[in-house]
XYZ file of C-alpha atoms in Angstrom:
711
model
C 95.754 63.645 52.506
C 96.245 67.238 53.583
C 98.974 69.178 51.855
C 101.877 70.192 54.040
C 101.585 73.705 52.645
C 98.225 74.039 54.376
C 99.935 73.830 57.754
C 102.905 76.153 57.330
C 101.539 78.582 59.929
C 103.496 79.266 63.090
C 101.748 76.588 65.163
C 102.110 73.984 62.442
C 105.813 74.760 62.096
C 106.210 74.704 65.891
C 104.553 71.283 66.114
C 106.736 69.799 63.386
C 109.884 71.331 64.897
C 109.119 69.778 68.289
C 108.452 66.471 66.517
C 111.783 66.538 64.647
C 113.799 67.740 67.666
C 111.861 65.601 70.111
C 114.924 64.415 72.041
C 116.102 67.961 72.675
C 112.616 69.222 73.584
C 111.955 66.410 76.055
C 115.407 66.835 77.610
C 114.900 70.575 78.072
C 111.487 69.994 79.638
C 112.870 67.281 81.941
C 115.766 69.412 83.208
C 113.646 72.539 83.462
C 110.895 70.709 85.334
C 113.292 69.238 87.896
C 114.922 72.627 88.524
C 111.635 74.533 88.786
C 110.082 71.927 91.085
C 113.133 71.838 93.360
C 113.325 75.622 93.678
C 109.592 76.297 93.806
C 108.634 73.654 96.355
C 111.873 74.052 98.316
C 111.605 77.815 98.754
C 107.824 78.321 98.653
C 106.477 81.583 100.050
C 104.302 81.233 103.177
C 100.524 81.460 102.820
C 98.698 84.658 103.757
C 95.088 84.257 104.910
C 94.482 87.828 106.075
C 91.451 89.028 104.111
C 91.063 92.176 106.235
C 93.104 94.368 103.927
C 91.499 97.224 102.059
C 89.412 100.161 103.161
C 86.535 98.386 104.885
C 85.650 99.275 108.453
C 86.844 95.912 109.760
C 90.190 96.523 107.993
C 90.488 99.907 109.683
C 89.700 98.308 113.034
C 92.406 95.708 112.439
C 94.889 98.446 111.572
C 94.144 100.237 114.846
C 94.549 97.016 116.826
C 97.925 96.330 115.246
C 99.048 99.913 115.881
C 97.884 100.358 119.470
C 97.690 96.779 120.754
C 100.882 95.191 119.335
C 100.592 92.305 121.778
C 97.628 91.068 119.686
C 99.355 91.199 116.309
C 99.390 87.415 115.949
C 96.521 84.977 115.651
C 94.457 83.818 118.605
C 93.061 80.481 119.732
C 90.422 79.707 122.335
C 90.561 76.896 124.856
C 87.016 75.748 125.646
C 86.387 74.003 128.976
C 83.348 71.976 130.023
C 82.996 70.661 133.575
C 79.470 69.563 134.586
C 80.678 69.438 138.186
C 81.709 73.090 138.075
C 84.725 74.834 136.568
C 85.586 76.347 139.960
C 85.850 72.983 141.747
C 89.383 72.693 143.216
C 90.317 69.515 141.340
C 88.995 70.919 138.047
C 90.763 74.241 138.564
C 94.064 72.446 139.162
C 93.704 70.518 135.895
C 92.749 73.652 133.964
C 95.659 75.677 135.313
C 98.086 72.846 134.588
C 96.920 72.679 130.963
C 97.089 76.469 130.627
C 100.694 76.406 131.850
C 101.574 73.729 129.302
C 99.940 75.674 126.479
C 101.662 78.916 127.536
C 105.039 77.194 127.216
C 104.410 76.158 123.599
C 106.360 77.827 120.746
C 104.964 81.154 119.476
C 102.449 81.431 122.355
C 102.826 84.836 124.029
C 99.935 84.873 126.480
C 97.083 82.886 127.999
C 94.253 84.617 129.908
C 93.002 82.355 132.683
C 89.235 82.244 133.293
C 89.986 82.439 137.033
C 91.666 85.844 136.809
C 89.733 87.521 133.991
C 86.041 88.431 134.429
C 83.383 87.105 132.059
C 85.211 83.920 131.049
C 83.094 81.515 133.143
C 79.491 80.820 132.168
C 76.643 81.846 134.455
C 75.917 78.264 135.476
C 79.610 77.680 136.171
C 79.908 74.578 133.959
C 81.798 76.132 131.032
C 84.712 78.496 130.607
C 87.169 79.698 128.011
C 90.756 80.928 127.914
C 92.017 83.129 125.044
C 95.471 82.128 123.769
C 97.559 84.703 121.906
C 100.428 83.965 119.511
C 103.116 86.138 117.943
C 102.542 84.945 114.380
C 99.621 84.715 111.979
C 98.902 82.021 111.133
C 100.436 79.574 113.563
C 102.227 76.697 111.770
C 99.782 73.840 111.271
C 102.135 71.338 112.904
C 102.238 73.410 116.098
C 98.456 73.822 116.112
C 98.071 70.047 115.818
C 100.407 69.617 118.796
C 98.264 72.016 120.832
C 95.110 70.138 119.803
C 96.681 66.865 120.880
C 97.650 68.382 124.240
C 94.093 69.510 124.930
C 92.610 66.169 123.916
C 95.070 64.271 126.092
C 94.129 66.431 129.064
C 90.402 65.635 128.692
C 88.691 62.974 130.767
C 87.430 62.387 134.273
C 84.397 64.609 133.833
C 86.290 67.538 132.233
C 86.407 68.180 128.469
C 88.884 70.467 126.719
C 88.756 71.576 123.074
C 90.732 74.102 121.072
C 89.041 76.444 118.619
C 89.944 79.322 116.314
C 90.716 80.088 112.682
C 94.089 78.368 112.850
C 92.402 75.227 114.142
C 90.115 75.240 111.093
C 93.169 75.481 108.826
C 95.041 72.702 110.627
C 92.126 70.262 110.852
C 90.682 70.827 107.399
C 93.686 71.276 105.101
C 93.229 71.998 101.418
C 94.001 69.332 98.813
C 95.610 66.164 100.111
C 94.029 62.869 99.085
C 91.514 64.676 96.865
C 94.253 65.622 94.380
C 95.230 61.965 93.954
C 91.610 60.873 93.577
C 91.052 63.514 90.896
C 94.113 62.445 88.919
C 93.186 58.741 89.103
C 89.607 59.463 88.051
C 90.870 61.497 85.102
C 93.136 58.631 84.042
C 90.185 56.228 84.033
C 88.091 58.582 81.871
C 90.945 59.074 79.366
C 91.515 55.336 79.233
C 87.851 54.787 78.425
C 87.953 57.531 75.771
C 91.168 56.368 74.048
C 91.298 52.708 75.045
C 95.077 52.993 74.929
C 97.474 53.052 77.860
C 100.065 54.931 75.805
C 97.649 57.663 74.674
C 96.401 58.033 78.237
C 99.967 58.156 79.573
C 101.118 60.862 77.154
C 98.051 62.958 77.978
C 98.583 62.657 81.739
C 102.347 63.266 81.590
C 101.851 66.455 79.582
C 99.168 67.742 81.918
C 101.044 66.877 85.121
C 104.277 68.478 83.910
C 102.394 71.670 83.094
C 100.599 71.663 86.452
C 103.721 70.862 88.464
C 105.848 73.585 86.894
C 102.968 76.049 87.117
C 102.445 75.378 90.828
C 106.164 75.645 91.551
C 106.278 79.029 89.840
C 103.243 80.231 91.790
C 104.928 79.291 95.072
C 107.830 81.553 94.103
C 105.482 84.313 92.938
C 104.012 84.201 96.462
C 106.864 86.490 97.531
C 105.515 89.139 95.153
C 101.810 88.215 95.328
C 101.132 86.724 98.802
C 98.419 84.100 98.298
C 95.946 82.396 100.660
C 96.060 78.723 101.624
C 93.387 77.748 99.106
C 95.355 79.199 96.183
C 97.251 75.961 95.344
C 94.090 73.832 95.318
C 92.336 76.313 92.982
C 95.351 76.319 90.671
C 95.688 72.522 90.849
C 92.030 71.809 90.098
C 91.935 74.274 87.229
C 95.294 73.134 85.854
C 94.367 69.469 86.122
C 91.097 70.044 84.325
C 92.301 72.245 81.465
C 95.717 70.576 81.170
C 94.205 67.160 80.559
C 91.570 68.640 78.264
C 94.130 70.464 76.118
C 96.282 67.360 75.742
C 93.149 65.304 75.060
C 92.051 67.580 72.203
C 95.489 67.539 70.567
C 95.957 63.754 70.861
C 92.461 63.231 69.451
C 93.265 65.425 66.433
C 96.582 63.620 65.965
C 94.867 60.226 65.912
C 92.338 61.539 63.383
C 95.127 62.736 61.086
C 96.880 59.362 61.286
C 93.596 57.627 60.517
C 93.297 59.872 57.429
C 96.634 58.558 56.171
C 98.996 61.375 57.218
C 102.596 60.711 58.192
C 103.310 61.170 61.947
C 105.212 64.453 61.508
C 102.501 65.917 59.315
C 99.831 64.628 61.694
C 101.540 66.473 64.539
C 101.626 69.649 62.452
C 97.922 69.318 61.679
C 97.030 68.600 65.319
C 98.968 71.580 66.679
C 97.828 73.902 63.895
C 94.155 73.031 64.400
C 93.660 71.908 67.985
C 96.664 73.929 69.198
C 95.081 77.143 67.964
C 91.922 76.328 69.869
C 94.017 75.485 72.938
C 95.729 78.874 72.814
C 92.461 80.756 72.431
C 90.711 78.708 75.085
C 93.630 79.021 77.492
C 93.909 82.749 76.865
C 90.217 83.082 77.681
C 90.696 81.215 80.963
C 93.649 83.455 81.863
C 91.773 86.630 80.968
C 88.750 85.444 82.930
C 90.912 84.736 85.991
C 92.728 88.069 85.768
C 89.317 89.724 85.699
C 89.348 89.111 89.464
C 91.585 92.156 89.750
C 88.451 94.310 89.513
C 87.471 93.016 92.976
C 90.553 94.849 94.323
C 91.359 92.229 96.975
C 95.057 91.467 97.083
C 94.738 87.800 98.086
C 92.204 87.121 95.347
C 94.530 88.867 92.897
C 97.307 86.517 93.997
C 95.099 83.457 93.500
C 94.134 84.697 90.039
C 97.823 85.050 89.160
C 98.580 81.559 90.516
C 95.786 79.955 88.503
C 96.740 81.898 85.367
C 100.393 80.853 85.568
C 99.365 77.214 85.975
C 97.042 77.400 82.956
C 99.778 79.085 80.909
C 102.225 76.291 81.714
C 99.695 73.614 80.712
C 99.200 75.462 77.411
C 102.938 75.645 76.738
C 103.360 71.970 77.613
C 100.478 71.007 75.304
C 101.916 72.728 72.207
C 105.622 71.908 72.781
C 106.154 68.889 75.037
C 103.209 66.873 73.699
C 104.306 67.089 70.016
C 107.729 65.803 71.065
C 106.189 62.905 72.982
C 103.953 62.126 70.006
C 107.129 61.981 67.922
C 108.365 59.105 70.062
C 104.966 57.385 69.870
C 104.632 57.770 66.099
C 102.017 55.468 64.640
C 102.020 53.470 67.852
C 99.877 56.011 69.700
C 97.257 53.275 70.193
C 99.810 50.823 71.536
C 98.807 48.814 74.623
C 95.198 49.062 73.540
C 92.593 47.659 75.888
C 89.777 45.581 74.402
C 86.285 47.066 74.042
C 87.518 50.582 74.887
C 88.106 53.649 72.733
C 87.907 54.271 69.022
C 90.367 55.816 66.613
C 87.748 57.936 64.914
C 86.211 60.767 66.857
C 82.989 61.057 64.898
C 79.864 60.153 66.869
C 76.940 59.185 64.601
C 74.641 59.195 67.633
C 75.533 62.805 68.445
C 75.048 63.789 64.828
C 71.618 62.153 64.762
C 70.756 63.893 68.028
C 71.739 67.260 66.540
C 69.398 66.658 63.626
C 66.561 65.826 66.042
C 67.095 69.146 67.837
C 67.295 70.928 64.469
C 63.878 69.556 63.536
C 62.397 70.809 66.826
C 64.514 73.861 67.744
C 61.831 75.760 69.671
C 61.027 72.735 71.851
C 64.722 72.180 72.540
C 65.319 75.837 73.367
C 62.323 76.117 75.694
C 63.024 72.826 77.483
C 66.746 73.519 77.948
C 66.320 77.129 79.039
C 63.502 76.218 81.444
C 65.651 73.590 83.145
C 68.564 75.998 83.553
C 66.367 78.802 84.894
C 64.620 76.508 87.395
C 67.986 75.326 88.690
C 69.129 78.948 89.001
C 66.167 80.126 91.099
C 67.687 79.242 94.523
C 70.647 81.510 93.769
C 68.372 84.505 94.355
C 68.538 83.737 98.095
C 72.287 83.038 98.228
C 74.082 84.437 101.291
C 77.851 84.756 101.620
C 80.132 84.241 104.595
C 83.232 82.267 105.582
C 83.521 78.858 107.191
C 84.224 78.763 110.925
C 84.363 76.191 113.737
C 80.609 75.584 113.473
C 80.961 74.233 109.918
C 83.793 71.810 110.709
C 83.265 68.032 110.904
C 81.553 67.020 114.137
C 84.568 65.022 115.340
C 86.969 67.957 115.038
C 88.374 69.907 117.970
C 87.142 73.149 116.429
C 83.534 72.035 116.309
C 83.688 70.598 119.832
C 85.043 73.943 121.098
C 82.228 75.729 119.277
C 79.638 73.429 120.870
C 81.021 73.903 124.398
C 81.082 77.683 124.074
C 77.675 77.892 122.389
C 76.085 75.800 125.159
C 77.790 77.805 127.892
C 77.747 81.353 126.541
C 75.219 81.383 123.712
C 75.460 80.854 119.940
C 76.936 84.306 119.353
C 80.146 83.588 121.211
C 81.828 82.576 117.927
C 80.777 85.864 116.305
C 82.301 88.596 118.498
C 82.333 92.215 117.371
C 85.632 93.850 118.312
C 84.955 97.554 118.849
C 87.992 99.827 118.704
C 87.896 103.530 119.556
C 90.588 106.092 118.851
C 90.893 108.372 121.867
C 91.971 111.993 121.176
C 95.087 112.879 123.219
C 94.321 115.014 126.254
C 90.535 114.694 125.905
C 89.191 114.665 129.458
C 85.713 113.691 128.287
C 86.919 110.604 126.422
C 86.426 108.286 129.390
C 82.809 109.374 129.831
C 82.160 109.049 126.086
C 83.702 105.568 126.077
C 81.514 104.519 129.008
C 78.431 105.829 127.195
C 79.470 103.907 124.091
C 79.780 100.659 126.055
C 76.351 101.180 127.604
C 74.743 101.952 124.229
C 76.222 98.843 122.637
C 75.138 96.688 125.598
C 71.525 97.928 125.221
C 71.408 97.135 121.496
C 68.887 94.429 120.566
C 70.847 91.350 119.497
C 73.789 92.017 121.848
C 73.904 89.832 124.955
C 77.261 90.675 126.540
C 79.915 93.386 126.440
C 83.366 92.978 127.973
C 85.005 95.800 129.964
C 86.997 98.203 127.784
C 90.789 97.927 127.733
C 92.945 100.979 127.080
C 96.119 100.659 125.011
C 99.509 101.256 126.612
C 99.916 104.516 124.720
C 96.487 105.660 125.901
C 95.368 106.501 122.375
C 92.889 103.665 121.823
C 90.383 101.528 123.706
C 88.984 98.131 122.838
C 86.053 96.042 123.992
C 84.148 93.049 122.649
C 80.396 92.745 122.088
C 78.854 89.281 121.741
C 75.682 88.955 119.629
C 72.830 86.605 120.472
C 73.080 84.880 117.074
C 75.768 82.676 115.529
C 78.407 83.606 112.983
C 76.496 81.963 110.124
C 73.089 83.362 111.146
C 71.544 85.924 108.778
C 70.627 88.088 111.795
C 74.275 88.628 112.791
C 75.190 90.967 109.893
C 71.963 92.890 110.585
C 73.063 93.443 114.175
C 76.451 94.592 112.885
C 74.853 97.101 110.526
C 72.648 98.387 113.343
C 75.700 99.025 115.500
C 77.599 100.773 112.734
C 74.803 102.827 111.246
C 72.653 103.709 114.250
C 73.961 102.876 117.723
C 77.609 103.931 117.538
C 77.128 107.207 115.583
C 74.467 108.305 118.086
C 76.591 107.317 121.114
C 79.798 109.107 120.085
C 78.291 112.183 118.439
C 80.337 115.303 119.384
C 82.634 113.168 121.574
C 85.793 113.158 119.476
C 85.952 109.354 119.478
C 86.504 107.589 116.160
C 85.049 104.093 116.400
C 85.373 101.067 114.131
C 83.821 97.609 114.457
C 86.009 94.678 113.478
C 86.517 91.029 114.352
C 85.903 87.812 112.390
C 82.168 88.325 111.815
C 82.587 91.946 110.791
C 85.443 91.041 108.441
C 83.379 88.315 106.809
C 80.390 90.608 106.444
C 82.532 93.343 104.888
C 84.130 90.906 102.463
C 80.722 89.511 101.483
C 79.458 93.058 100.887
C 82.479 93.809 98.692
C 81.854 90.644 96.709
C 78.205 91.551 96.182
C 79.156 95.075 95.087
C 81.974 94.078 92.722
C 80.632 90.835 91.264
C 78.658 92.701 88.551
C 81.850 94.518 87.530
C 83.678 91.188 87.411
C 80.968 89.717 85.193
C 80.992 92.692 82.803
C 84.798 92.753 82.587
C 85.232 89.032 81.983
C 82.434 88.815 79.441
C 83.666 91.894 77.591
C 87.235 90.640 77.267
C 86.143 87.118 76.358
C 83.775 88.419 73.677
C 86.673 90.146 71.965
C 88.644 86.896 71.865
C 85.666 84.945 70.551
C 85.004 87.539 67.857
C 88.605 87.220 66.674
C 88.420 83.423 66.595
C 84.927 82.693 65.223
C 84.275 86.050 63.507
C 80.610 86.027 64.430
C 78.716 88.480 66.624
C 75.808 86.084 67.209
C 77.989 83.156 68.279
C 80.055 85.321 70.626
C 76.938 86.739 72.299
C 75.379 83.266 72.471
C 78.481 81.954 74.235
C 78.238 84.675 76.886
C 74.537 84.038 77.451
C 74.986 80.275 77.718
C 77.765 80.723 80.269
C 75.597 83.011 82.371
C 72.896 80.332 82.354
C 75.419 77.705 83.480
C 76.745 79.986 86.229
C 73.247 80.766 87.481
C 72.321 77.072 87.558
C 75.548 76.203 89.395
C 74.932 78.929 91.978
C 71.361 77.728 92.423
C 72.347 74.093 92.998
C 75.113 75.207 95.363
C 72.681 77.333 97.375
C 70.149 74.505 97.612
C 72.766 72.023 98.861
C 74.936 74.197 101.123
C 72.488 76.804 102.391
C 69.197 74.915 102.275
C 70.661 71.537 103.176
C 69.297 69.505 100.238
C 71.507 66.373 100.050
C 74.074 68.267 102.144
C 74.938 65.484 104.628
C 75.183 62.920 101.808
C 77.731 65.112 100.031
C 79.815 65.790 103.136
C 78.371 69.107 104.321
C 77.796 68.635 108.070
C 75.463 71.605 108.519
C 73.647 74.300 106.603
C 75.590 77.530 106.172
C 75.979 80.453 103.764
C 78.126 79.894 100.699
C 81.784 80.740 101.321
C 82.385 84.265 100.044
C 85.328 83.545 97.733
C 83.681 80.567 96.012
C 81.299 82.451 93.638
C 84.082 84.857 92.739
C 86.201 82.005 91.422
C 83.438 79.835 89.996
C 82.332 82.559 87.576
C 85.633 83.351 85.810
C 86.807 79.729 85.855
C 83.517 78.488 84.456
C 83.467 81.238 81.858
C 86.903 80.160 80.731
C 86.058 76.452 80.697
C 82.735 77.037 78.972
C 84.525 79.059 76.348
C 86.901 76.104 75.926
C 84.000 73.933 74.835
C 82.547 76.739 72.729
C 85.858 77.219 70.950
C 86.364 73.521 70.195
C 82.773 73.043 69.047
C 82.336 76.230 67.022
C 85.813 75.956 65.475
C 84.840 72.563 64.104
C 81.467 73.872 62.932
C 83.239 76.769 61.226
C 85.639 74.362 59.504
C 82.689 72.441 58.071
C 80.950 75.698 57.078
C 84.076 77.050 55.366
C 84.412 73.711 53.562
C 81.065 74.330 51.852
C 78.413 72.864 54.170
C 75.366 74.982 54.972
C 74.772 76.033 58.576
C 72.448 73.144 59.430
C 74.820 70.531 58.030
C 77.881 72.227 59.570
C 76.294 72.201 63.021
C 75.333 68.524 62.777
C 78.765 67.491 61.512
C 80.603 69.701 63.982
C 78.641 68.318 66.909
C 79.160 64.783 65.669
C 82.911 65.383 65.381
C 83.345 66.983 68.798
C 80.682 65.352 70.985
C 82.817 62.408 72.074
C 85.905 64.460 72.934
C 83.893 67.219 74.653
C 82.013 64.586 76.632
C 85.301 62.990 77.674
C 86.759 66.385 78.564
C 83.689 67.286 80.600
C 83.738 63.917 82.339
C 87.361 64.562 83.299
C 86.467 67.997 84.630
C 83.506 66.707 86.604
C 85.435 63.833 88.177
C 88.360 66.111 89.056
C 86.099 68.717 90.624
C 83.948 66.186 92.470
C 87.075 64.559 93.889
C 87.397 67.465 96.329
C 84.316 66.197 98.150
C 86.854 63.878 99.815
C 88.590 66.850 101.432
C 87.356 67.989 104.858
C 87.376 71.689 103.963
C 83.848 72.995 103.387
C 84.837 75.878 101.102
C 86.815 73.612 98.766
C 83.884 71.167 98.673
C 81.621 74.046 97.595
C 84.118 75.159 94.968
C 84.450 71.695 93.443
C 80.738 70.931 93.605
C 79.745 74.209 91.964
C 82.192 73.756 89.109
C 81.245 70.100 88.614
C 77.550 70.958 88.327
C 78.247 73.839 85.967
C 80.545 71.846 83.663
C 78.118 68.906 83.558
C 75.249 71.190 82.566
C 77.387 73.078 80.077
C 78.526 69.924 78.294
C 75.057 68.380 78.157
C 72.145 70.822 78.241
C 74.052 73.736 76.708
C 76.224 72.015 74.068
C 73.821 69.216 73.131
C 70.506 71.085 73.275
C 70.694 74.864 73.486
C 73.566 75.470 71.055
C 72.159 73.433 68.129
C 68.659 74.802 68.791
C 69.791 78.437 68.796
C 72.041 78.027 65.769
C 69.194 76.389 63.874
C 66.868 79.279 64.692
C 69.451 81.915 63.783
C 70.307 80.316 60.432
C 72.503 82.607 58.343
C 72.652 85.192 61.146
C 75.086 82.850 62.913
C 77.915 84.110 60.701
C 76.979 87.777 60.571
C 79.851 90.182 61.124
C 79.679 93.891 60.204
C 82.153 94.851 57.496
C 83.754 97.573 59.612
C 84.312 95.053 62.413
C 85.667 92.482 59.971
C 88.275 95.024 58.817
C 89.109 95.967 62.402
C 89.570 92.450 63.826
C 92.928 90.742 63.224
C 92.957 87.783 60.844
C 93.938 84.489 62.520
C 94.825 81.680 60.145
């Protein structure tokens, strides 16, 4: 048995203290959880989905609109109308005007522009029309949007179809989370039950994880007042917290069961589990947090807020794992395997099959390295053609009001109707030539290849700005649309307003998405460098090996590239898209790669930490590198496989949600984690460590003196 003196470090003492004072610890967690949940969920900050902030041209256009056109400060919806018998028919017009009056009377609606009084809102063949609807808030409450959708659907029939479209409709019809969260939790419970074979062990693991996630989410809702976060922030935090929270508890419970099987008393087993697995949990969790906070280099306030939300949730799962779980294990004692199910789970974690597999790879390291690397590189190839955008009405489910509005307007006005460019010009006070310059600008934009319609310019009430809309010939998700935007900005507009005194900016949904995608492309390399650099420092401190730290970074980059490639093939190319719930081909949502990389880097480092820590234990105990790798893989394969299976099932559960971006996020992470736990951990890592031999543990003396010693 292990001497108690060997586990007198801080974590060991913390684990034993929580075990001895288990009643007090559980009571404090119970009271604290109830209070935090009540306050956090009861006084949650509202979501903020405005990605136009910053210094991009679309952001400047939005600023001008808010300053000079205050009546358009809220969000806007679009009522689409289809009448094969003609929109102008008297009976149809009466129905349209009646619906418009009803919509105008709804809460938060400040204006409705009728197609019968505003030019350009009826299609050339007269069978389609649209009516812009302006609100005084952004976004409109989802419940009110659903009421408006129901009103329009109820008014349809008798040869006239109505549908409501707009960004708020996307948010109301395809909410984040929902049933997917429950599916993910249930799937995780099944995997843990298979791994442990014990209802009690599974229950303690789930309770610890859910308490950490719940308190973390509640705190993030309160932090929303300081860091306003987008609507997808809770689902990112929930998925990440659910994955790592269950994994951390799983690793600690596994180590506790091992210690009991070795003959330790329950209190000492808790100390050993927290000292060993708890240290890995802290390092792994810190890496996830650092990776998430690396998003600050993107300099986008809403992404910063999401990074903070996810980090707080991970921190709470870590705290719960090293304090609440030891207390719960104190109540379980030696009965951790109570309520055991037949034919499931084993007390020992060693996997002879995994150990034999490691020795096979060690006998053929070059073959393993070439085969594994080739597979990962082939999967990554599609990522070279990845395009970024945001979801819109065209990517919604076919039965949704948003998609039906998109279809009506595309058929009546062309596919570019959903991708308007809002052109805003600052007019110098007292400039008599401004009107002529503005007219020339309109004409130049109208003549631009790829532009099919330009609305008449509107002058602001203060006379200091003018606004008009240009509709491209291509859809929002079409690769040609950003090219048309760049042509307007870089060629057409500068030539049209030269020496005129007008300052012109192009904004609108398509321009905002294009600007955000360009920022992502420009800052993603900085994100990668920052996250890898910070994570390498942590790994060097933990494993004290330059080669292993660099190998971890390289393996993660391979996993990220493969995940991006699979995501591009499914979402953008359409391979298996309909079968996985993607109704149409489209670019990858711009925020998804930004979050997949740091989250995956953190999770991949989790597995690296747990695996290499065990290998290092065997090496420090006297085994040579080859034997240490085989034993370490044999000891960790089952728990890493279970942890990865939990991650994959949790992430794939979001395929049940209607939101396309969340589907992409979950699918990308699921693919990456699956590859990381199989190809990387079971093939590439043992192959590379076999080839490196003694170099695995090389650390320069000056660096060894510089790095802090962690017991």
